[in-house]
mmCIF file with all atom_site columns, C-alpha atoms in Angstrom:
data_model
loop_
_atom_site.group_PDB
_atom_site.id
_atom_site.type_symbol
_atom_site.label_atom_id
_atom_site.label_alt_id
_atom_site.label_comp_id
_atom_site.label_asym_id
_atom_site.label_entity_id
_atom_site.label_seq_id
_atom_site.pdbx_PDB_ins_code
_atom_site.Cartn_x
_atom_site.Cartn_y
_atom_site.Cartn_z
_atom_site.occupancy
_atom_site.B_iso_or_equiv
_atom_site.pdbx_formal_charge
_atom_site.auth_seq_id
_atom_site.auth_comp_id
_atom_site.auth_asym_id
_atom_site.auth_atom_id
_atom_site.pdbx_PDB_model_num
ATOM 1  C CA . ASP C 1 1  ? 107.663 67.378  52.492 1.00 89.00 ? 9  ASP C CA 1
ATOM 2  C CA . TYR C 1 2  ? 104.590 66.688  50.375 1.00 90.00 ? 10 TYR C CA 1
ATOM 3  C CA . GLN C 1 3  ? 102.974 64.264  52.821 1.00 91.00 ? 11 GLN C CA 1
ATOM 4  C CA . GLN C 1 4  ? 103.226 66.782  55.684 1.00 93.00 ? 12 GLN C CA 1
ATOM 5  C CA . VAL C 1 5  ? 101.517 69.428  53.559 1.00 91.00 ? 13 VAL C CA 1
ATOM 6  C CA . MET C 1 6  ? 98.740  66.998  52.616 1.00 91.00 ? 14 MET C CA 1
ATOM 7  C CA . ASP C 1 7  ? 98.258  66.031  56.280 1.00 91.00 ? 15 ASP C CA 1
ATOM 8  C CA . TYR C 1 8  ? 98.057  69.718  57.195 1.00 92.00 ? 16 TYR C CA 1
ATOM 9  C CA . VAL C 1 9  ? 95.524  70.452  54.444 1.00 90.00 ? 17 VAL C CA 1
ATOM 10 C CA . ASN C 1 10 ? 93.449  67.412  55.447 1.00 91.00 ? 18 ASN C CA 1
ATOM 11 C CA . ASN C 1 11 ? 92.853  68.914  58.899 1.00 93.00 ? 19 ASN C CA 1
ATOM 12 C CA . PRO C 1 12 ? 89.190  70.100  59.093 1.00 93.00 ? 20 PRO C CA 1
ATOM 13 C CA . VAL C 1 13 ? 90.178  73.166  61.140 1.00 96.00 ? 21 VAL C CA 1
ATOM 14 C CA . VAL C 1 14 ? 92.579  74.257  58.391 1.00 94.00 ? 22 VAL C CA 1
ATOM 15 C CA . PHE C 1 15 ? 89.848  73.725  55.780 1.00 94.00 ? 23 PHE C CA 1
ATOM 16 C CA . THR C 1 16 ? 87.429  75.876  57.772 1.00 96.00 ? 24 THR C CA 1
ATOM 17 C CA . ILE C 1 17 ? 90.003  78.633  58.226 1.00 97.00 ? 25 ILE C CA 1
ATOM 18 C CA . GLU C 1 18 ? 90.814  78.592  54.499 1.00 95.00 ? 26 GLU C CA 1
ATOM 19 C CA . VAL C 1 19 ? 87.152  78.919  53.535 1.00 96.00 ? 27 VAL C CA 1
ATOM 20 C CA . LEU C 1 20 ? 86.588  81.735  56.040 1.00 98.00 ? 28 LEU C CA 1
ATOM 21 C CA . PHE C 1 21 ? 89.718  83.483  54.775 1.00 98.00 ? 29 PHE C CA 1
ATOM 22 C CA . VAL C 1 22 ? 88.453  83.323  51.180 1.00 98.00 ? 30 VAL C CA 1
ATOM 23 C CA . ILE C 1 23 ? 85.109  84.819  52.213 1.00 98.00 ? 31 ILE C CA 1
ATOM 24 C CA . VAL C 1 24 ? 86.690  87.613  54.273 1.00 98.00 ? 32 VAL C CA 1
ATOM 25 C CA . ALA C 1 25 ? 89.362  88.410  51.663 1.00 98.00 ? 33 ALA C CA 1
ATOM 26 C CA . VAL C 1 26 ? 86.858  88.644  48.802 1.00 98.00 ? 34 VAL C CA 1
ATOM 27 C CA . ALA C 1 27 ? 84.439  90.747  50.851 1.00 98.00 ? 35 ALA C CA 1
ATOM 28 C CA . HIS C 1 28 ? 87.260  93.070  51.935 1.00 98.00 ? 36 HIS C CA 1
ATOM 29 C CA . ALA C 1 29 ? 88.508  93.495  48.375 1.00 98.00 ? 37 ALA C CA 1
ATOM 30 C CA . LEU C 1 30 ? 85.063  94.177  46.945 1.00 98.00 ? 38 LEU C CA 1
ATOM 31 C CA . LEU C 1 31 ? 84.185  96.641  49.693 1.00 98.00 ? 39 LEU C CA 1
ATOM 32 C CA . GLY C 1 32 ? 87.393  98.476  48.816 1.00 98.00 ? 40 GLY C CA 1
ATOM 33 C CA . VAL C 1 33 ? 86.414  98.593  45.143 1.00 98.00 ? 41 VAL C CA 1
ATOM 34 C CA . ARG C 1 34 ? 82.943  99.814  46.132 1.00 98.00 ? 42 ARG C CA 1
ATOM 35 C CA . ALA C 1 35 ? 84.501  102.562 48.253 1.00 98.00 ? 43 ALA C CA 1
ATOM 36 C CA . ILE C 1 36 ? 86.532  103.714 45.260 1.00 98.00 ? 44 ILE C CA 1
ATOM 37 C CA . ILE C 1 37 ? 83.406  103.712 43.101 1.00 98.00 ? 45 ILE C CA 1
ATOM 38 C CA . THR C 1 38 ? 81.404  105.707 45.670 1.00 98.00 ? 46 THR C CA 1
ATOM 39 C CA . ASP C 1 39 ? 84.240  108.252 45.879 1.00 98.00 ? 47 ASP C CA 1
ATOM 40 C CA . MET C 1 40 ? 83.501  109.037 42.237 1.00 97.00 ? 48 MET C CA 1
ATOM 41 C CA . ARG C 1 41 ? 79.907  109.960 43.198 1.00 98.00 ? 49 ARG C CA 1
ATOM 42 C CA . PRO C 1 42 ? 78.012  107.872 40.630 1.00 98.00 ? 50 PRO C CA 1
ATOM 43 C CA . SER C 1 43 ? 74.314  108.251 40.002 1.00 98.00 ? 51 SER C CA 1
ATOM 44 C CA . PRO C 1 44 ? 72.008  106.072 42.119 1.00 98.00 ? 52 PRO C CA 1
ATOM 45 C CA . GLY C 1 45 ? 71.358  103.808 39.140 1.00 98.00 ? 53 GLY C CA 1
ATOM 46 C CA . ALA C 1 46 ? 75.053  103.388 38.402 1.00 98.00 ? 54 ALA C CA 1
ATOM 47 C CA . LEU C 1 47 ? 75.762  102.642 42.065 1.00 98.00 ? 55 LEU C CA 1
ATOM 48 C CA . ARG C 1 48 ? 72.973  100.064 42.139 1.00 98.00 ? 56 ARG C CA 1
ATOM 49 C CA . THR C 1 49 ? 74.413  98.422  39.017 1.00 98.00 ? 57 THR C CA 1
ATOM 50 C CA . ALA C 1 50 ? 77.907  98.453  40.499 1.00 98.00 ? 58 ALA C CA 1
ATOM 51 C CA . ASN C 1 51 ? 76.579  96.864  43.695 1.00 98.00 ? 59 ASN C CA 1
ATOM 52 C CA . TRP C 1 52 ? 74.944  94.052  41.726 1.00 98.00 ? 60 TRP C CA 1
ATOM 53 C CA . VAL C 1 53 ? 78.032  93.479  39.577 1.00 98.00 ? 61 VAL C CA 1
ATOM 54 C CA . LEU C 1 54 ? 80.308  93.413  42.627 1.00 98.00 ? 62 LEU C CA 1
ATOM 55 C CA . ALA C 1 55 ? 77.932  91.079  44.477 1.00 98.00 ? 63 ALA C CA 1
ATOM 56 C CA . LEU C 1 56 ? 77.770  88.703  41.519 1.00 98.00 ? 64 LEU C CA 1
ATOM 57 C CA . PHE C 1 57 ? 81.541  88.782  41.088 1.00 98.00 ? 65 PHE C CA 1
ATOM 58 C CA . GLY C 1 58 ? 81.973  88.172  44.825 1.00 98.00 ? 66 GLY C CA 1
ATOM 59 C CA . LEU C 1 59 ? 79.672  85.159  44.803 1.00 98.00 ? 67 LEU C CA 1
ATOM 60 C CA . VAL C 1 60 ? 81.531  83.679  41.833 1.00 98.00 ? 68 VAL C CA 1
ATOM 61 C CA . ALA C 1 61 ? 84.927  84.330  43.452 1.00 98.00 ? 69 ALA C CA 1
ATOM 62 C CA . ILE C 1 62 ? 83.842  82.837  46.779 1.00 98.00 ? 70 ILE C CA 1
ATOM 63 C CA . GLY C 1 63 ? 82.303  79.838  45.025 1.00 98.00 ? 71 GLY C CA 1
ATOM 64 C CA . TYR C 1 64 ? 85.511  79.254  43.068 1.00 98.00 ? 72 TYR C CA 1
ATOM 65 C CA . GLY C 1 65 ? 87.632  79.608  46.203 1.00 97.00 ? 73 GLY C CA 1
ATOM 66 C CA . ILE C 1 66 ? 85.491  77.084  48.068 1.00 97.00 ? 74 ILE C CA 1
ATOM 67 C CA . TYR C 1 67 ? 85.636  74.756  45.063 1.00 98.00 ? 75 TYR C CA 1
ATOM 68 C CA . LEU C 1 68 ? 89.443  74.910  45.135 1.00 96.00 ? 76 LEU C CA 1
ATOM 69 C CA . ALA C 1 69 ? 89.549  74.306  48.895 1.00 95.00 ? 77 ALA C CA 1
ATOM 70 C CA . VAL C 1 70 ? 87.277  71.261  48.545 1.00 95.00 ? 78 VAL C CA 1
ATOM 71 C CA . ALA C 1 71 ? 89.340  69.932  45.639 1.00 95.00 ? 79 ALA C CA 1
ATOM 72 C CA . LEU C 1 72 ? 92.540  70.338  47.641 1.00 93.00 ? 80 LEU C CA 1
ATOM 73 C CA . GLN C 1 73 ? 91.022  68.540  50.624 1.00 93.00 ? 81 GLN C CA 1
ATOM 74 C CA . GLN C 1 74 ? 89.817  65.689  48.405 1.00 93.00 ? 82 GLN C CA 1
ATOM 75 C CA . LEU C 1 75 ? 93.310  65.426  46.952 1.00 92.00 ? 83 LEU C CA 1
ATOM 76 C CA . ALA C 1 76 ? 94.718  65.269  50.471 1.00 91.00 ? 84 ALA C CA 1
ATOM 77 C CA . ASN C 1 77 ? 92.258  62.482  51.358 1.00 90.00 ? 85 ASN C CA 1
ATOM 78 C CA . GLN C 1 78 ? 93.501  60.382  48.427 1.00 88.00 ? 86 GLN C CA 1
ATOM 79 C CA . VAL C 1 79 ? 97.133  60.519  49.498 1.00 75.00 ? 87 VAL C CA 1
#
């Protein structure tokens, strides 16, 4: 039921695990993409650019994931 889900989400341990999961999942995905890029043997400049683009994308994705987790916890606090 909805109230049980909101109680579960409101637990600070669950919030912490969700945030850590977002960080680990994004890092894992982007390291995989970087591995694919390095398999193509790009020039040092292209690899440096790819690293910066992936880092920027990762920070945005992690920030958005944390934003969603905070929003969900705030919603759970209102119920």
